[in-house]
XYZ file of C-alpha atoms in Angstrom:
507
model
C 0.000 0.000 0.000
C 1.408 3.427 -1.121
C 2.029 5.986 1.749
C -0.366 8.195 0.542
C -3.505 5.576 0.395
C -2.216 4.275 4.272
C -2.342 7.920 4.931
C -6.172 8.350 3.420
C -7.401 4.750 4.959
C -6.245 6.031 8.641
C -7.453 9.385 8.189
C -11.130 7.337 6.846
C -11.084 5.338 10.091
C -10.746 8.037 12.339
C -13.290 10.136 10.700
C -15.867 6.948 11.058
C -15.288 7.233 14.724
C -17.484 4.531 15.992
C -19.175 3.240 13.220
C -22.036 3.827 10.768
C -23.978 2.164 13.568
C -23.212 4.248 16.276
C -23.731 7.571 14.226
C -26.902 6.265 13.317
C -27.611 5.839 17.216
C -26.439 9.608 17.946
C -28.744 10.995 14.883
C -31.825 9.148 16.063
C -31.423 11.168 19.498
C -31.218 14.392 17.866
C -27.750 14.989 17.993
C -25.275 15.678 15.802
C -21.711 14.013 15.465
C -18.523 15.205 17.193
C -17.206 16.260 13.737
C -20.713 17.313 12.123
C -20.564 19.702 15.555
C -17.403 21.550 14.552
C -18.252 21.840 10.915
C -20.986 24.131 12.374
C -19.775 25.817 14.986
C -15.947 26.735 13.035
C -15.618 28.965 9.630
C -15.908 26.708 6.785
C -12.740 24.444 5.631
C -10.888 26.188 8.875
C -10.306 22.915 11.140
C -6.782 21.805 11.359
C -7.271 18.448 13.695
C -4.274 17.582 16.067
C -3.578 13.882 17.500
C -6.044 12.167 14.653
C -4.182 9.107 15.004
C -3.774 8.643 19.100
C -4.995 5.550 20.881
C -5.409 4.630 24.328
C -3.032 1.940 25.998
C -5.053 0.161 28.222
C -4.831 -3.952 28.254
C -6.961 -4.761 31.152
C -10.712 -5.717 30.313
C -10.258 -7.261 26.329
C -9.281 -3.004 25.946
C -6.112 -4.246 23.689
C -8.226 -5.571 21.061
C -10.744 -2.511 21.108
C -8.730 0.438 19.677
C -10.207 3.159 17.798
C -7.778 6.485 16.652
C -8.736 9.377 17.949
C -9.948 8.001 20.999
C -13.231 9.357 21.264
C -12.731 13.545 21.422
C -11.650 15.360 18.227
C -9.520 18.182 19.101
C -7.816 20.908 16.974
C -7.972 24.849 16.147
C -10.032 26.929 13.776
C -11.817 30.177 12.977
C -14.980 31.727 14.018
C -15.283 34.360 11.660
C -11.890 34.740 10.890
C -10.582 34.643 14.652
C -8.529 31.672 15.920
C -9.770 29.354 18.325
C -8.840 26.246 19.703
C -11.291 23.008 20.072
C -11.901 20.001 21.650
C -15.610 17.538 20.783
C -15.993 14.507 22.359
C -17.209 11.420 20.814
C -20.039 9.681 22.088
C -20.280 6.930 19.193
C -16.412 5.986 20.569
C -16.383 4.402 24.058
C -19.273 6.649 24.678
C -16.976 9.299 24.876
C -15.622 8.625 28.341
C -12.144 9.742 28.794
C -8.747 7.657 29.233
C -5.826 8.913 30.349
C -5.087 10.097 26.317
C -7.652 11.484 25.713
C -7.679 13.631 28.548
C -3.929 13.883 27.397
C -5.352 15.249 23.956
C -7.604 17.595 25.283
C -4.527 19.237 27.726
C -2.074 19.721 24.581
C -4.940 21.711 22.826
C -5.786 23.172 26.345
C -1.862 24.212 26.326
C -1.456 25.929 23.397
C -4.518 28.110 23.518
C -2.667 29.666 26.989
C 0.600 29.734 24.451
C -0.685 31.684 21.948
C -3.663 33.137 23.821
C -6.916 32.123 21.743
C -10.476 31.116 23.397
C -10.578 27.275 24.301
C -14.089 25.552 23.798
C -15.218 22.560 24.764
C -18.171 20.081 23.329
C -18.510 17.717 26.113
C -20.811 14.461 25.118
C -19.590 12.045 27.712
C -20.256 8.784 29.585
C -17.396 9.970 32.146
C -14.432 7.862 33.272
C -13.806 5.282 31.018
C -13.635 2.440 34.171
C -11.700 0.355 32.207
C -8.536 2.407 32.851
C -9.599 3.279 36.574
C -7.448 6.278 38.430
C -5.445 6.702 35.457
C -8.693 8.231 33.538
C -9.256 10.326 36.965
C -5.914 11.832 36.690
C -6.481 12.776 33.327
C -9.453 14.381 34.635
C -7.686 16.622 37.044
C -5.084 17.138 35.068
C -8.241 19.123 32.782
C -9.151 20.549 35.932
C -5.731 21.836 36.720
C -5.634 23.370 33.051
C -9.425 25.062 33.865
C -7.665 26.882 36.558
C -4.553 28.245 35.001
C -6.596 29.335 32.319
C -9.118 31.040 34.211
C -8.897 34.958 33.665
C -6.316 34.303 31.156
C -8.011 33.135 28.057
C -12.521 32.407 27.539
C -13.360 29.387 28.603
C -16.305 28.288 26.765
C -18.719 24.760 28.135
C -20.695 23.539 25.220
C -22.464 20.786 27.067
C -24.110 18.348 23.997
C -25.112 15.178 25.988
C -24.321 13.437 29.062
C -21.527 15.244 31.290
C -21.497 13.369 34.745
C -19.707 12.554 38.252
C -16.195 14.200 38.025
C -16.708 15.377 34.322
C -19.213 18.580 35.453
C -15.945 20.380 37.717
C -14.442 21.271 34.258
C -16.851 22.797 32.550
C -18.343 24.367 36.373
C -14.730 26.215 36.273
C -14.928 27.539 32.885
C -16.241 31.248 32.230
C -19.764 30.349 30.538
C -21.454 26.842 29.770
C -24.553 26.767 27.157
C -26.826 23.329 27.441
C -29.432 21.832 24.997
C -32.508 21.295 26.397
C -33.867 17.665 26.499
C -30.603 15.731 25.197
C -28.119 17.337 27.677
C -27.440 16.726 31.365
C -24.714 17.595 34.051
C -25.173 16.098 37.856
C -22.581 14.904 40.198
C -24.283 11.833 40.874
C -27.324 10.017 38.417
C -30.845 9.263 39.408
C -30.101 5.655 40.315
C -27.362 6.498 42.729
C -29.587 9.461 44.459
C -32.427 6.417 44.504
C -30.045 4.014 46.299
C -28.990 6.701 48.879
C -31.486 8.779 49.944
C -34.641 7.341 48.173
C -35.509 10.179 46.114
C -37.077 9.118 42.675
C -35.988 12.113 40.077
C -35.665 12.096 36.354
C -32.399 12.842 34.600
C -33.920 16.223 33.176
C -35.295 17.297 36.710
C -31.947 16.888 38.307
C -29.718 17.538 35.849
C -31.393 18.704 32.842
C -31.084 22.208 30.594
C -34.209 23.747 32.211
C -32.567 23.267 35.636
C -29.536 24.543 35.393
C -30.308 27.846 33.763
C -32.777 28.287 35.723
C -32.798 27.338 39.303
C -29.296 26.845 40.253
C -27.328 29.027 37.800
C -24.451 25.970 36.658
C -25.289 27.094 33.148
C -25.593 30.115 31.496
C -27.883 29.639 28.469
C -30.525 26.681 27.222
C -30.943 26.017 23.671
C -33.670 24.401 21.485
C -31.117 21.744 19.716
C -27.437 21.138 19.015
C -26.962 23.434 15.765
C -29.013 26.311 17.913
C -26.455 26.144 20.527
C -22.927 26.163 18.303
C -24.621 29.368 16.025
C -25.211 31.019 19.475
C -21.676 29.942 20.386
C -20.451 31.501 17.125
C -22.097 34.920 18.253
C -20.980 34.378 21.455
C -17.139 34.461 21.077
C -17.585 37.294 19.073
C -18.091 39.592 21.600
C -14.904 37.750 23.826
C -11.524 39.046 23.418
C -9.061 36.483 22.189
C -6.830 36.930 25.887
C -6.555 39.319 28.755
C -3.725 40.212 26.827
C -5.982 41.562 23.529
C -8.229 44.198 23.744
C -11.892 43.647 22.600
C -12.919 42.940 19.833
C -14.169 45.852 16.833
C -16.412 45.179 14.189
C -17.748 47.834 11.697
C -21.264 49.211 12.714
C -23.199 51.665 10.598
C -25.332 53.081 13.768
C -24.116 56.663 14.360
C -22.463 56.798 17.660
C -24.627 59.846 18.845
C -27.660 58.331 17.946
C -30.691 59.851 19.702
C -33.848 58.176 21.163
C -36.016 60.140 22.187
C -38.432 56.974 23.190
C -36.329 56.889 26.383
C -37.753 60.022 27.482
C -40.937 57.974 28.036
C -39.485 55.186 29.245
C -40.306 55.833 32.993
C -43.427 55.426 34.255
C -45.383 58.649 36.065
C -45.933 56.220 38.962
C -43.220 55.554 41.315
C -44.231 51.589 41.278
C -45.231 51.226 37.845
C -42.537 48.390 36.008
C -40.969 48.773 32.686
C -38.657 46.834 30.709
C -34.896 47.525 31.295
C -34.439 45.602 28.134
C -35.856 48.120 26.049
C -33.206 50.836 27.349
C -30.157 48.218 26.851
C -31.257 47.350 23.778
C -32.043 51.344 22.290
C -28.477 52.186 23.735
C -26.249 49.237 21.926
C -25.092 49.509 18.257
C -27.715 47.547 15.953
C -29.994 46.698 19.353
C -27.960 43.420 19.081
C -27.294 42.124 23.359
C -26.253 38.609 24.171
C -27.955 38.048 27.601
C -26.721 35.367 29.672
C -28.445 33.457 32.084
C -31.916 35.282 31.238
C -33.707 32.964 33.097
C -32.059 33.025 36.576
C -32.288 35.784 38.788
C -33.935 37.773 35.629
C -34.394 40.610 38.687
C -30.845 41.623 36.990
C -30.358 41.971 33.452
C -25.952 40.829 32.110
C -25.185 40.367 28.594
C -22.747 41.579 26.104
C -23.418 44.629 23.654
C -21.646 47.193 21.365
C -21.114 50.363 21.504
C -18.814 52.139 18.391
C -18.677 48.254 17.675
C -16.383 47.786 20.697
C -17.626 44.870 23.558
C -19.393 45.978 26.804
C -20.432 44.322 29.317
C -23.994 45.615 30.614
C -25.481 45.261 34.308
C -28.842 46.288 34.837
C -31.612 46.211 37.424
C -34.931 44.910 36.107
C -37.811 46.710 37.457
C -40.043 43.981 35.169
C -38.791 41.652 38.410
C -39.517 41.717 42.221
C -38.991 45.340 41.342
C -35.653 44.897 40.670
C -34.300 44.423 44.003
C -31.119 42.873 44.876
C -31.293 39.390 46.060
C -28.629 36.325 46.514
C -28.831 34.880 43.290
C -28.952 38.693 41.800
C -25.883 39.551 43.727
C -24.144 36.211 42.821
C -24.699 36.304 39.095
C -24.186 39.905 38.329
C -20.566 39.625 40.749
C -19.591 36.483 38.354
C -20.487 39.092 35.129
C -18.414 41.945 36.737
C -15.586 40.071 37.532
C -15.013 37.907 34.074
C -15.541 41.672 32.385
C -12.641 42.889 34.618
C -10.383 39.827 34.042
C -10.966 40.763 29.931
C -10.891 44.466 30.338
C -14.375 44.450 28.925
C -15.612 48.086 30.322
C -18.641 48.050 32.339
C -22.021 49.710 32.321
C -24.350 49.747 34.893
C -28.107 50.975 34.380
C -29.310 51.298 37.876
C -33.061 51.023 39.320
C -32.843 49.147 42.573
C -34.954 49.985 46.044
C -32.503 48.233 47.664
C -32.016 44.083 49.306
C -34.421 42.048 49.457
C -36.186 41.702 52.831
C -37.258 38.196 54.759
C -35.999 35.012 56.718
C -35.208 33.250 53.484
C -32.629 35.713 52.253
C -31.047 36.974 55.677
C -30.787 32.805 56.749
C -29.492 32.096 53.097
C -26.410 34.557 53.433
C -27.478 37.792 51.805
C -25.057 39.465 53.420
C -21.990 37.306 52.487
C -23.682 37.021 48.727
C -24.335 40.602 48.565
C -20.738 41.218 49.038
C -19.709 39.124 46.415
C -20.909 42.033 44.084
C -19.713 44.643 45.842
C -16.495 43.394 45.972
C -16.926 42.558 42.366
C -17.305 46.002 41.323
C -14.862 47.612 44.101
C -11.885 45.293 42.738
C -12.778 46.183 39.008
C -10.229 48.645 37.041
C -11.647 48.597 33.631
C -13.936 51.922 32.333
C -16.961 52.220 34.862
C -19.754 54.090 33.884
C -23.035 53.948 35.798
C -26.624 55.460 34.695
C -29.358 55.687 37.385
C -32.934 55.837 35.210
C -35.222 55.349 38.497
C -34.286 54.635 42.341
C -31.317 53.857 44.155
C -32.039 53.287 47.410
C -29.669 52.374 50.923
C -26.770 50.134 50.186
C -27.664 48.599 46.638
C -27.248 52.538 45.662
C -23.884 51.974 47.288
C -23.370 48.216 45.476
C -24.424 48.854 42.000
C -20.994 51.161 40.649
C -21.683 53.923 42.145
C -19.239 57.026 42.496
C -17.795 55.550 45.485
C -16.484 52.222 44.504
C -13.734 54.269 41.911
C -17.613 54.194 39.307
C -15.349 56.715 36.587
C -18.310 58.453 35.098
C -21.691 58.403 36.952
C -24.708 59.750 35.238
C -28.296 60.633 36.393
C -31.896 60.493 34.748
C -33.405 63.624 35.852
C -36.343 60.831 37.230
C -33.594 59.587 39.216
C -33.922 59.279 43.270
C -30.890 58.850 45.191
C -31.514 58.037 48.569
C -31.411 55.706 51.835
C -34.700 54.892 51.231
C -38.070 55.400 50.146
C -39.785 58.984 51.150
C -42.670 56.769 52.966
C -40.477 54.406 55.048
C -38.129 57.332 55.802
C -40.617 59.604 57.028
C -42.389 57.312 59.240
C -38.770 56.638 61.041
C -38.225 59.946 61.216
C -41.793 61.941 62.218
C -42.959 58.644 64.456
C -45.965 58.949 66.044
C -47.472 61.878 64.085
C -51.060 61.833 62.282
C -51.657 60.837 59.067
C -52.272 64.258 57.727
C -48.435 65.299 59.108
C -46.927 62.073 57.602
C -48.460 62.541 54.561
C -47.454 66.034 54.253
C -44.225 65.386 55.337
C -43.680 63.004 53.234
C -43.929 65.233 50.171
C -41.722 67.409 51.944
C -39.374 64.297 51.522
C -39.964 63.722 48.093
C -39.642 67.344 46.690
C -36.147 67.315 49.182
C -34.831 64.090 47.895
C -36.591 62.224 45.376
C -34.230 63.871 42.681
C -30.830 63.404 41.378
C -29.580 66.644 42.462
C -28.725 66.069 45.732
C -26.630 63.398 44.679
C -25.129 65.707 42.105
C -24.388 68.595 44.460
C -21.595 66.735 46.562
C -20.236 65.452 43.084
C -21.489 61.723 43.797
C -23.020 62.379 40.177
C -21.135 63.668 37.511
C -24.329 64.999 35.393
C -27.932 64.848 35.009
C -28.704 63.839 31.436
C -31.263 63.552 29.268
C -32.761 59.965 28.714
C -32.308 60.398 24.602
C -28.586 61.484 24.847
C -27.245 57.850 27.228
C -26.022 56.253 23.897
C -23.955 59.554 23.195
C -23.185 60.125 26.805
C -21.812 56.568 26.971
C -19.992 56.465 23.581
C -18.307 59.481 24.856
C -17.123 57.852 27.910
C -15.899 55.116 26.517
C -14.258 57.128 24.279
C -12.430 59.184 26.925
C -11.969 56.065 29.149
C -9.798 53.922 26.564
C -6.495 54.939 28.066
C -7.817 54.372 31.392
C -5.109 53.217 34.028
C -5.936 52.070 37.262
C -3.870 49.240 39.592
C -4.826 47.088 42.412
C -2.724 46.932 45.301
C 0.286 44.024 44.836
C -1.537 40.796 46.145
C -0.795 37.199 45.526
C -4.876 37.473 45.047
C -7.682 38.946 46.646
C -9.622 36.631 49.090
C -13.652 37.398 47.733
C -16.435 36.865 49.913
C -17.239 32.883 48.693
């Protein structure tokens, strides 16, 4: 056989991965291949595959005989519109796409030079786990992926495409990585299955309840986004990284935008309601402020009390933080504080700059949150946005109230340019609760009166404004200007943290 047909009849049997059978299996549950999965999600013809030809080397169990190159992940680099990004996809029609102690080896050298050459690393994890075959060798590989997560954390994106199963020790790789997308219905992530929870404390749950898509990007915040089927999820990817600098030590992103940067809309003028406790959508103000109304939200469906996404402005990446008064009125809660301090902090790492749209009547009050740690949680995002350096600009449309007035950027956690609605009210709180503190025990008629004393006194940015805690009152049709301007100004921005090994956040 000539070189060159040895070379093609390898290459054929590492492309057929586990068989015509097996691929035939995946299809029929409505996924896609490991392969078929990168043709989508990289530029077309733009793959370059790396260790093709590897096999595992484990004899115990009849494993000599069963050898298949590539050992069940297909790793490599390509494009996503144009940019350079490295990839790994495991293969659940090989082994089932549990790892050895190669491939975990395969997935580290692509891990490796992604921190060399500093390019986003993402991962399409379809996986039975630890292949138990190979026992601790496969669980070293596994931390030596974990050990990889953590150097790279802050460094380069870290992207969790999870496409199947992704179980036991497999979930702590993608949990340390900087954003994991699910598909609903065909992918799960749990520490232990259903049949194990059964056996040990005699709960009967289904895969999807414990584990599933809907779960996680909902009630406990392990993923970020839930999509309707594989090729869904790798387009949104492909939008995703857009927006994602290439390394902390790139700056963001540009692409060319034909929406004028001074833009005006005067819908925002009208955007507040005349009543004090009348909602409206903080989306609509994100979305009227961004180039092309074009925001990647993540986690929408947890904690949706905050709004954190990705948008443009000039075509440049921001990261955007906003109360939504749509939402328990936008208060601050644990799961608010936790998810928006996550946001802040991988913005800071990437020197994405910041901006916060505030309208928050402060913490949320009861048992529940005070017993869960509200404190300690509330924190986290404080901290979060007291530790960031990058360009801080904060707009209050509505209220800002007590200590989340304090929490959410504000002049006095280094917020660079701090702007005002002229419906803004800056204040410890609301003209009601502060007037029956202060005038208790009067009649109804004196509360009442002096509680529109209150209002006309302090329900108004200028207060604020007067001892420079504001830099300006604007007009709701100039923020995209306003901001643009900022940013503008801000590029240069140079700001240092005192010399630490690192900080120590409230956990």
């Amino acid at each position: 056989m000539s070189t060159t047909t040895e070379l093609a009849t390898k290459r054929a049997a590492a492309r057929a991965g586990g068989g015509d059978k097996r691929i035939a299996a995946q299809h029929a549950k409505g996924k896609l291949t490991a392969r078929e999965r990168l043709d989508i999600l990289l530029d077309q013809d733009s793959f370059e595959e790396l260790d093709m030809f590897v096999e595992h080397d484990c004899v115990d169990f009849g494993m000599a005989e069963q050898k298949i190159p590539g050992d069940g992940v297909v790793t490599g680099s390509g494009t996503i519109n144009g940019r350079l990004v490295f990839v790994f996809s495991q293969d659940f029609t090989v082994f089932g796409g549990s790892l050895s102690a190669a491939h975990a080896r395969k997935i580290c050298k692509v891990m490796d030079m992604a921190m060399k050459v500093g390019a986003p690393i993402i991962g399409l994890n379809d996986s039975g786990g630890a292949r138990i075959q190979e026992g601790v060798a496969s669980l070293g590989g596994y931390a030596d992926v974990f050990q990889r997560n953590v150097l790279a954390s802050g460094v380069i994106p870290q992207l969790s495409l999870i496409m199947g199963p992704c179980a036991g020790g497999a979930v702590y790789s993608p949990a340390m990585t900087d954003f994991i997308f699910m598909v609903k219905d065909s992918s799960y992530m749990f520490v232990t299955g259903p049949d194990v929870v059964k056996t040990v404390t005699n709960e009967v749950v289904t895969q999807e309840a414990l584990g599933g898509a809907i779960t996680h990007t909902t009630k406990t915040s392990v993923a970020d986004n839930a999509f309707e089927n594989d090729i869904e999820t790798l387009l949104a990817a492909r939008d995703f990284i857009d927006f994602l600098p290439a390394s902390n030590r790139d700056g963001v992103p540009e692409r060319p935008t034909a929406d004028d940067w001074d833009r005006q809309e005067d819908s925002l003028d009208t955007l507040i309601p005349a009543s004090a406790n009348q909602p409206y959508d903080m989306h609509e103000l994100i979305r009227k402020v961004v180039d092309e109304a074009d925001f990647f939200e993540t986690q929408p469906a947890h904690a949706a009390n905050i709004i954190t996404g990705f948008g443009r402005i000039e075509g440049r990446t921001v990261g955007f933080v906003a109360n939504q008064p749509m939402v328990l009125a936008g208060v601050l809660d644990i799961n608010a504080s936790k998810k928006a301090a996550r946001f802040v902090r991988f913005c800071d790492a990437f020197d994405i700059p910041i901006v916060t749209f505030v309208d928050v009547p402060g913490f949320l009050p009861g048992t529940s949150q005070e017993l869960g740690g509200i404190i300690k949680h509330g924190a986290k995002l404080l901290f979060a946005y007291g530790e960031a350096t990058v360009p801080k600009i904060t707009v209050i449309t509505r209220k800002a109230y007590g200590g989340a007035y304090d929490v959410m950027a504000s002049k006095h956690l280094r917020g660079d340019l701090n702007y005002a609605w002229p419906t803004a009210e800056i204040a410890v709180m609301g003209a009601k609760g502060a007037v029956e503190i202060i005038f208790r025990g009067k009649t109804p008629e004196e509360i009442a009166e002096r509680t529109a004393e209150y209002e006309a006194r302090f329900a108004n940015p200028f207060v604020a404004a007067s001892k420079g805690f504001i830099d300006e009152v604007i007009q709701p049709h100039s923020t995209r200007r306003r901001i643009a301007l900022g940013l503008r100004k801000l590029r240069g921005k140079q700001l240092e943290n005192p010399w630490k090994k690192h900080d120590n956040i409230p956990l």
